[in-house]
CSV table of C-alpha atoms in Angstrom, one decimal:
chain,number,residue,atom,x,y,z
U,1,MET,CA,14.0,-55.1,-53.5
U,2,ALA,CA,15.2,-54.8,-49.9
U,3,SER,CA,14.6,-51.4,-48.3
U,4,THR,CA,16.7,-49.9,-45.6
U,5,THR,CA,15.4,-47.7,-42.8
U,6,ALA,CA,17.6,-44.8,-41.8
U,7,SER,CA,17.9,-43.7,-38.2
U,8,PRO,CA,15.8,-40.6,-37.4
U,9,PRO,CA,18.0,-37.5,-37.1
U,10,LEU,CA,18.8,-36.1,-33.7
U,11,PRO,CA,16.6,-33.1,-32.7
U,12,ARG,CA,18.3,-29.8,-33.5
U,13,GLN,CA,18.5,-26.8,-31.3
U,14,ARG,CA,18.0,-23.7,-33.4
U,15,SER,CA,19.5,-21.2,-31.0
U,16,GLY,CA,21.1,-20.8,-27.6
U,17,SER,CA,17.9,-19.2,-26.2
U,18,VAL,CA,16.0,-22.5,-26.3
U,19,ALA,CA,18.3,-23.9,-23.7
U,20,PHE,CA,16.9,-21.6,-21.0
U,21,GLN,CA,13.4,-21.4,-19.7
U,22,ASN,CA,13.2,-17.6,-20.2
U,23,ASP,CA,15.3,-14.5,-20.8
U,24,ARG,CA,15.9,-14.0,-17.1
U,25,ALA,CA,17.6,-17.4,-16.8
U,26,ARG,CA,19.7,-16.7,-19.9
U,27,ARG,CA,20.8,-13.3,-18.5
U,28,ARG,CA,21.6,-14.9,-15.1
U,29,TYR,CA,23.8,-17.5,-16.8
U,30,TRP,CA,25.8,-15.0,-18.7
U,31,LEU,CA,26.1,-12.8,-15.6
U,32,THR,CA,27.4,-15.7,-13.5
U,33,LEU,CA,29.8,-16.8,-16.2
U,34,GLY,CA,31.1,-13.2,-16.6
U,35,VAL,CA,31.6,-12.7,-12.9
U,36,CYS,CA,33.4,-16.1,-12.5
U,37,VAL,CA,35.7,-15.4,-15.5
U,38,THR,CA,36.6,-11.9,-14.1
U,39,LEU,CA,37.4,-13.3,-10.6
U,40,ALA,CA,39.4,-16.2,-12.1
U,41,VAL,CA,41.4,-13.8,-14.3
U,42,LEU,CA,42.1,-11.5,-11.3
U,43,PHE,CA,43.3,-14.4,-9.1
U,44,ALA,CA,45.4,-15.7,-12.0
U,45,ILE,CA,47.0,-12.2,-12.4
U,46,GLY,CA,47.5,-12.2,-8.6
U,47,LEU,CA,49.3,-15.5,-8.8
U,48,LEU,CA,51.5,-14.2,-11.6
U,49,THR,CA,52.5,-10.8,-10.1
U,50,TYR,CA,51.8,-10.6,-6.4
U,51,ASN,CA,54.6,-10.5,-3.8
U,52,ILE,CA,57.5,-10.9,-6.3
U,53,PRO,CA,60.5,-9.6,-4.3
U,54,VAL,CA,62.2,-7.8,-7.2
U,55,ALA,CA,61.5,-4.6,-9.2
U,56,PHE,CA,58.7,-4.8,-11.7
U,57,GLY,CA,59.9,-5.2,-15.3
U,58,SER,CA,63.4,-6.4,-14.4
U,59,ASP,CA,64.8,-9.6,-15.8
U,60,PRO,CA,64.5,-11.5,-12.5
U,61,PHE,CA,60.8,-10.4,-12.3
U,62,TRP,CA,60.0,-11.9,-15.7
U,63,VAL,CA,61.9,-15.1,-14.8
U,64,ILE,CA,59.8,-15.5,-11.7
U,65,ALA,CA,56.6,-14.5,-13.5
U,66,ARG,CA,57.3,-17.1,-16.3
U,67,HIS,CA,57.8,-19.8,-13.7
U,68,ARG,CA,54.4,-18.8,-12.1
U,69,ALA,CA,52.8,-18.7,-15.5
U,70,SER,CA,53.6,-22.4,-15.9
U,71,SER,CA,51.8,-23.2,-12.7
U,72,VAL,CA,48.7,-21.1,-13.8
U,73,LEU,CA,48.7,-22.9,-17.1
U,74,VAL,CA,48.7,-26.3,-15.3
U,75,MET,CA,45.7,-25.1,-13.2
U,76,LEU,CA,43.9,-24.3,-16.4
U,77,ILE,CA,44.7,-27.8,-17.8
U,78,ILE,CA,43.5,-29.4,-14.7
U,79,ALA,CA,40.3,-27.3,-14.7
U,80,VAL,CA,39.5,-28.3,-18.2
U,81,CYS,CA,40.2,-32.0,-17.5
U,82,HIS,CA,38.2,-32.4,-14.4
U,83,ALA,CA,35.3,-30.2,-15.3
U,84,THR,CA,34.7,-31.6,-18.8
U,85,ALA,CA,35.4,-35.2,-17.8
U,86,THR,CA,33.1,-35.1,-14.8
U,87,VAL,CA,30.2,-33.4,-16.5
U,88,ALA,CA,30.4,-35.9,-19.4
U,89,PHE,CA,30.8,-38.9,-17.1
U,90,GLN,CA,27.8,-37.9,-15.0
U,91,THR,CA,25.7,-37.5,-18.2
U,92,ILE,CA,26.4,-40.9,-19.6
U,93,THR,CA,25.9,-42.6,-16.3
U,94,THR,CA,22.8,-40.5,-15.6
U,95,ASN,CA,24.1,-39.9,-12.1
U,96,ARG,CA,25.2,-36.5,-10.8
U,97,ILE,CA,26.9,-37.7,-7.6
U,98,ILE,CA,29.7,-39.8,-9.1
U,99,THR,CA,33.0,-38.8,-10.7
U,100,PRO,CA,35.4,-40.5,-13.1
U,101,GLY,CA,37.6,-41.2,-10.1
U,102,ILE,CA,35.3,-44.1,-9.4
U,103,MET,CA,37.1,-46.0,-12.2
U,104,GLY,CA,40.3,-46.2,-10.1
U,105,PHE,CA,42.6,-43.7,-11.9
U,106,GLU,CA,43.8,-42.2,-8.6
U,107,SER,CA,44.4,-45.7,-7.1
U,108,LEU,CA,46.4,-46.7,-10.1
U,109,TYR,CA,48.5,-43.6,-9.9
U,110,VAL,CA,49.2,-44.2,-6.2
U,111,ALA,CA,50.0,-47.9,-6.9
U,112,ILE,CA,52.5,-46.9,-9.6
U,113,GLN,CA,54.3,-44.3,-7.5
U,114,THR,CA,54.3,-46.6,-4.4
U,115,GLY,CA,55.6,-49.6,-6.5
U,116,VAL,CA,58.5,-47.5,-7.9
U,117,MET,CA,59.5,-46.4,-4.4
U,118,PHE,CA,59.1,-50.0,-2.9
U,119,PHE,CA,61.1,-51.7,-5.6
U,120,LEU,CA,63.6,-49.0,-6.7
U,121,GLY,CA,63.9,-46.9,-3.6
U,122,SER,CA,64.1,-43.1,-3.3
U,123,THR,CA,66.7,-42.9,-6.0
U,124,GLY,CA,64.4,-44.7,-8.4
U,125,LEU,CA,61.4,-42.5,-7.5
U,126,THR,CA,63.4,-39.4,-8.1
U,127,ALA,CA,64.6,-40.8,-11.5
U,128,PHE,CA,61.0,-41.8,-12.4
U,129,SER,CA,60.3,-38.6,-14.3
U,130,GLY,CA,60.4,-37.3,-17.8
U,131,ILE,CA,58.2,-37.6,-20.9
U,132,GLY,CA,58.7,-41.3,-21.0
U,133,GLN,CA,57.2,-42.0,-17.6
U,134,PHE,CA,54.4,-39.4,-18.1
U,135,LEU,CA,53.3,-41.1,-21.4
U,136,ALA,CA,53.7,-44.5,-19.8
U,137,GLN,CA,51.3,-43.7,-16.9
U,138,ILE,CA,48.8,-42.3,-19.4
U,139,ALA,CA,49.1,-45.4,-21.5
U,140,VAL,CA,48.6,-47.7,-18.6
U,141,MET,CA,45.5,-45.9,-17.3
U,142,VAL,CA,43.9,-45.7,-20.8
U,143,ALA,CA,44.7,-49.4,-21.5
U,144,LEU,CA,43.2,-50.5,-18.2
U,145,ALA,CA,40.1,-48.5,-18.8
U,146,ALA,CA,39.7,-49.6,-22.4
U,147,LEU,CA,40.1,-53.2,-21.3
U,148,LEU,CA,37.4,-52.7,-18.7
U,149,TYR,CA,35.0,-51.0,-21.2
U,150,GLY,CA,35.6,-53.7,-23.9
U,151,TRP,CA,34.9,-56.5,-21.4
U,152,LEU,CA,31.9,-55.1,-19.6
U,153,LEU,CA,30.2,-53.0,-22.2
U,154,SER,CA,30.1,-55.5,-25.0
U,155,GLY,CA,27.9,-58.6,-25.5
U,156,ARG,CA,24.4,-59.4,-24.5
U,157,PHE,CA,24.8,-58.6,-20.8
U,158,ALA,CA,26.6,-55.3,-21.1
U,159,ASN,CA,25.9,-53.3,-18.0
U,160,LEU,CA,27.3,-49.9,-17.1
U,161,GLN,CA,26.5,-50.3,-13.4
U,162,ILE,CA,28.5,-53.5,-13.2
U,163,MET,CA,31.4,-51.7,-14.9
U,164,LEU,CA,31.3,-49.0,-12.2
U,165,LEU,CA,31.3,-51.6,-9.4
U,166,VAL,CA,34.2,-53.4,-11.0
U,167,GLY,CA,36.1,-50.1,-11.2
U,168,ILE,CA,35.4,-49.5,-7.5
U,169,VAL,CA,36.7,-53.0,-6.6
U,170,ILE,CA,39.8,-52.6,-8.7
U,171,GLY,CA,40.5,-49.2,-7.1
U,172,THR,CA,40.0,-50.7,-3.6
U,173,GLY,CA,42.3,-53.6,-4.4
U,174,LEU,CA,45.0,-51.3,-5.7
U,175,GLY,CA,44.7,-49.1,-2.6
U,176,SER,CA,45.2,-52.1,-0.4
U,177,VAL,CA,48.3,-53.2,-2.2
U,178,SER,CA,49.7,-49.6,-2.0
U,179,SER,CA,49.0,-49.4,1.7
U,180,PHE,CA,50.8,-52.7,2.3
U,181,MET,CA,53.9,-51.5,0.3
U,182,GLN,CA,53.8,-48.1,2.1
U,183,ARG,CA,54.0,-49.9,5.5
U,184,MET,CA,57.2,-51.5,4.4
U,185,LEU,CA,58.9,-48.2,3.6
U,186,SER,CA,61.3,-46.4,5.9
U,187,PRO,CA,60.1,-43.1,7.4
U,188,SER,CA,62.2,-41.0,5.0
U,189,GLU,CA,61.0,-42.9,1.9
U,190,PHE,CA,57.4,-42.6,3.1
U,191,ASP,CA,57.8,-38.8,3.5
U,192,LEU,CA,59.2,-38.5,0.0
U,193,LEU,CA,56.5,-40.7,-1.5
U,194,THR,CA,53.7,-38.7,0.3
U,195,ALA,CA,54.7,-35.5,-1.4
U,196,ARG,CA,54.0,-37.3,-4.8
U,197,LEU,CA,50.6,-38.7,-3.7
U,198,PHE,CA,48.9,-35.4,-2.9
U,199,GLY,CA,47.5,-33.7,-6.0
U,200,SER,CA,49.5,-30.5,-6.5
U,201,VAL,CA,50.5,-28.3,-9.4
U,202,ASN,CA,54.0,-28.5,-8.1
U,203,ASN,CA,54.1,-32.2,-9.2
U,204,ALA,CA,53.8,-31.0,-12.9
U,205,ARG,CA,56.9,-30.3,-14.9
U,206,GLU,CA,57.1,-27.9,-17.8
U,207,GLU,CA,58.4,-30.6,-20.1
U,208,TYR,CA,55.1,-32.4,-19.8
U,209,LEU,CA,53.1,-29.5,-21.1
U,210,PRO,CA,53.8,-29.8,-24.8
U,211,VAL,CA,52.4,-33.3,-24.6
U,212,ALA,CA,49.5,-32.6,-22.2
U,213,ILE,CA,48.2,-29.4,-23.9
U,214,PRO,CA,47.4,-30.8,-27.4
U,215,ILE,CA,45.7,-33.9,-25.9
U,216,VAL,CA,43.5,-31.8,-23.6
U,217,ILE,CA,42.6,-29.3,-26.3
U,218,VAL,CA,41.6,-32.0,-28.8
U,219,VAL,CA,39.7,-34.2,-26.3
U,220,ALA,CA,37.9,-31.3,-24.6
U,221,ALA,CA,36.9,-29.9,-28.1
U,222,LEU,CA,35.6,-33.3,-29.2
U,223,LEU,CA,33.4,-33.5,-26.0
U,224,TYR,CA,32.1,-30.0,-26.5
U,225,LEU,CA,31.3,-30.7,-30.2
U,226,ARG,CA,29.3,-33.8,-29.0
U,227,SER,CA,27.2,-31.6,-26.6
U,228,ARG,CA,24.0,-32.2,-28.6
U,229,ARG,CA,24.6,-36.0,-28.4
U,230,LEU,CA,25.3,-35.7,-24.7
U,231,ASN,CA,22.0,-33.8,-24.3
U,232,VAL,CA,20.2,-36.8,-25.8
U,233,MET,CA,22.3,-39.3,-23.7
U,234,ALA,CA,21.2,-37.6,-20.6
U,235,LEU,CA,17.6,-38.6,-21.4
U,236,GLY,CA,18.5,-42.3,-20.7
U,237,LYS,CA,19.2,-45.3,-22.9
U,238,ASP,CA,15.7,-46.0,-24.1
U,239,ILE,CA,14.9,-42.5,-25.2
U,240,ALA,CA,18.3,-41.9,-26.7
U,241,THR,CA,17.9,-45.1,-28.7
U,242,GLY,CA,14.4,-44.1,-29.8
U,243,LEU,CA,15.8,-40.8,-31.1
U,244,GLY,CA,18.2,-42.6,-33.3
U,245,LEU,CA,21.4,-42.6,-31.2
U,246,HIS,CA,23.6,-45.6,-31.1
U,247,HIS,CA,23.8,-45.7,-27.3
U,248,THR,CA,26.6,-48.2,-26.8
U,249,ARG,CA,28.8,-46.6,-29.3
U,250,GLU,CA,28.3,-43.2,-27.9
U,251,LEU,CA,28.9,-44.5,-24.4
U,252,MET,CA,32.2,-46.1,-25.3
U,253,THR,CA,33.3,-43.1,-27.2
U,254,THR,CA,32.6,-40.7,-24.4
U,255,LEU,CA,34.2,-43.0,-21.8
U,256,THR,CA,37.3,-43.1,-23.9
U,257,LEU,CA,37.5,-39.3,-24.1
U,258,VAL,CA,36.8,-39.0,-20.4
U,259,THR,CA,39.6,-41.6,-19.7
U,260,LEU,CA,42.1,-39.6,-21.7
U,261,LEU,CA,41.4,-36.4,-19.8
U,262,MET,CA,41.5,-38.1,-16.4
U,263,ALA,CA,44.7,-40.0,-17.3
U,264,VAL,CA,46.5,-36.8,-18.3
U,265,SER,CA,45.3,-34.9,-15.2
U,266,THR,CA,46.3,-37.6,-12.8
U,267,ALA,CA,49.7,-38.3,-14.4
U,268,LEU,CA,50.4,-34.5,-14.5
U,269,VAL,CA,49.5,-33.5,-10.9
U,270,GLY,CA,48.3,-36.5,-9.0
U,271,PRO,CA,44.8,-37.3,-7.5
U,272,MET,CA,42.2,-34.6,-7.1
U,273,THR,CA,39.1,-36.8,-6.4
U,274,PHE,CA,36.4,-34.3,-5.5
U,275,LEU,CA,37.4,-31.3,-7.7
U,276,GLY,CA,35.3,-32.4,-10.6
U,277,PHE,CA,32.3,-33.2,-8.5
U,278,LEU,CA,32.5,-29.8,-6.8
U,279,VAL,CA,32.6,-27.8,-10.0
U,280,ALA,CA,30.1,-29.9,-11.8
U,281,THR,CA,27.6,-29.5,-8.9
U,282,LEU,CA,28.2,-25.7,-8.9
U,283,ALA,CA,27.8,-25.5,-12.7
U,284,TYR,CA,24.4,-27.3,-12.7
U,285,GLN,CA,23.3,-25.2,-9.8
U,286,PHE,CA,24.0,-21.9,-11.5
U,287,ALA,CA,23.7,-22.7,-15.2
U,288,ASN,CA,19.8,-22.7,-15.2
U,289,THR,CA,20.1,-25.3,-18.0
U,290,SER,CA,21.2,-28.8,-18.6
U,291,ASP,CA,22.5,-28.0,-22.2
U,292,HIS,CA,26.1,-29.1,-22.3
U,293,ARG,CA,27.0,-26.2,-24.6
U,294,PHE,CA,26.5,-24.0,-21.6
U,295,VAL,CA,27.3,-26.4,-18.7
U,296,PHE,CA,30.8,-27.2,-20.0
U,297,PRO,CA,32.1,-23.5,-20.1
U,298,LEU,CA,30.7,-22.7,-16.7
U,299,ALA,CA,32.1,-25.9,-15.1
U,300,ILE,CA,35.6,-25.1,-16.5
U,301,THR,CA,35.4,-21.5,-15.3
U,302,PHE,CA,34.3,-22.7,-11.8
U,303,ALA,CA,37.2,-25.2,-11.7
U,304,PHE,CA,39.8,-22.6,-12.7
U,305,LEU,CA,38.3,-20.1,-10.2
U,306,VAL,CA,38.5,-22.7,-7.4
U,307,LEU,CA,42.1,-23.6,-8.2
U,308,THR,CA,43.4,-20.1,-8.7
U,309,SER,CA,41.6,-18.6,-5.6
U,310,ALA,CA,42.6,-21.6,-3.4
U,311,TYR,CA,46.3,-21.4,-4.4
U,312,PHE,CA,46.4,-17.6,-4.1
U,313,ILE,CA,44.7,-17.5,-0.7
U,314,MET,CA,46.7,-20.4,0.8
U,315,ASN,CA,50.1,-19.2,-0.7
U,316,HIS,CA,49.9,-15.5,0.0
U,317,VAL,CA,47.4,-15.1,2.9
U,318,PHE,CA,48.0,-18.2,5.1
U,319,TYR,CA,51.4,-19.2,3.6
U,320,ALA,CA,50.3,-22.9,3.7
U,321,GLN,CA,50.9,-24.0,0.1
U,322,GLY,CA,51.0,-27.7,0.9
U,323,VAL,CA,47.4,-27.9,2.2
U,324,VAL,CA,45.8,-26.5,-1.0
U,325,SER,CA,44.8,-29.9,-2.4
U,326,ILE,CA,43.6,-31.0,1.1
U,327,LEU,CA,41.4,-28.0,1.3
U,328,ILE,CA,39.9,-28.6,-2.1
U,329,GLU,CA,39.3,-32.2,-1.3
U,330,PHE,CA,37.7,-31.3,2.1
U,331,VAL,CA,35.3,-28.8,0.5
U,332,GLY,CA,34.5,-31.1,-2.3
U,333,GLY,CA,33.9,-34.0,0.0
U,334,THR,CA,31.7,-31.9,2.2
U,335,VAL,CA,29.6,-30.8,-0.8
U,336,PHE,CA,29.4,-34.5,-1.8
U,337,LEU,CA,28.0,-35.6,1.6
U,338,TRP,CA,25.6,-32.6,1.7
U,339,THR,CA,24.3,-33.6,-1.8
U,340,ILE,CA,23.8,-37.2,-0.8
U,341,LEU,CA,22.0,-36.3,2.5
U,342,ARG,CA,19.8,-33.8,0.7
U,343,ARG,CA,18.8,-36.2,-2.1
U,344,ARG,CA,18.8,-39.3,0.2
U,345,VAL,CA,19.7,-41.4,-2.8
U,346,LEU,CA,22.8,-42.6,-4.4
């Protein structure tokens, strides 16, 4: 009679305390999380209520506050997408200096927007909006990524590093095509297009939120519920397989979830390449643990704090709203270079 051998169960963590080296590290984590949440809430309240040029409580006041609330909600969505996707992506690739942007999502977004302007003109770009185009962009990004995963992560010679390199090549190629089309545009068309190509919460429309919010909540929740599996994946393929984890299946599942988050974020507001890397680096620096149950919430909080503080300071202190994404990318890029120079390894 044939016998079957069951895969050994994954190691269980009995309590949150085992994730930290000692009580001091645990207290430091909760203190850091509490301070960041408090600051993020204060900046969010500032964005909602500060410098509204009408009487508090009046009908015009609530109209303006409601409009601002949509922007704050978009910031929270982007924070969840980039923080959760980047932490999970770095875990499955066992590399903390890369981001999901390496798969070419931003380049595809730029190519789509540039192509619409090139072939349909400014009128076509203005009309290229609504739920249909939002879902279409998400579908194209997910389909491209799924095709890439299925091709390069299946079979005998499946290799994650090759997949990442192919993603870089595709992104570079799409960037070159976009640059060529942009050179053929008139100055007025190029100016209109440029406003779409910078990541900004102003690119989001309220009609997108009923679609984006459920997707983000479900996908982020699934990644958080898989925290224990991600903890094992972080140990590497050999150890994860030895502990009973089906590495390739977990890899493809996590990549699919990451792709959905990045597709929603990019289609909603545009490219924000280094935001995820910045907040993931800060989360690991201050979390005092590598347990994803604790890294995920701290990374999301850092992302929301970075976005709300940047928009509040630039809008109400320097009155330079258009440079917020540039500032975030500059700071994130600087942290990226500093991390590489410090580690001296890719």
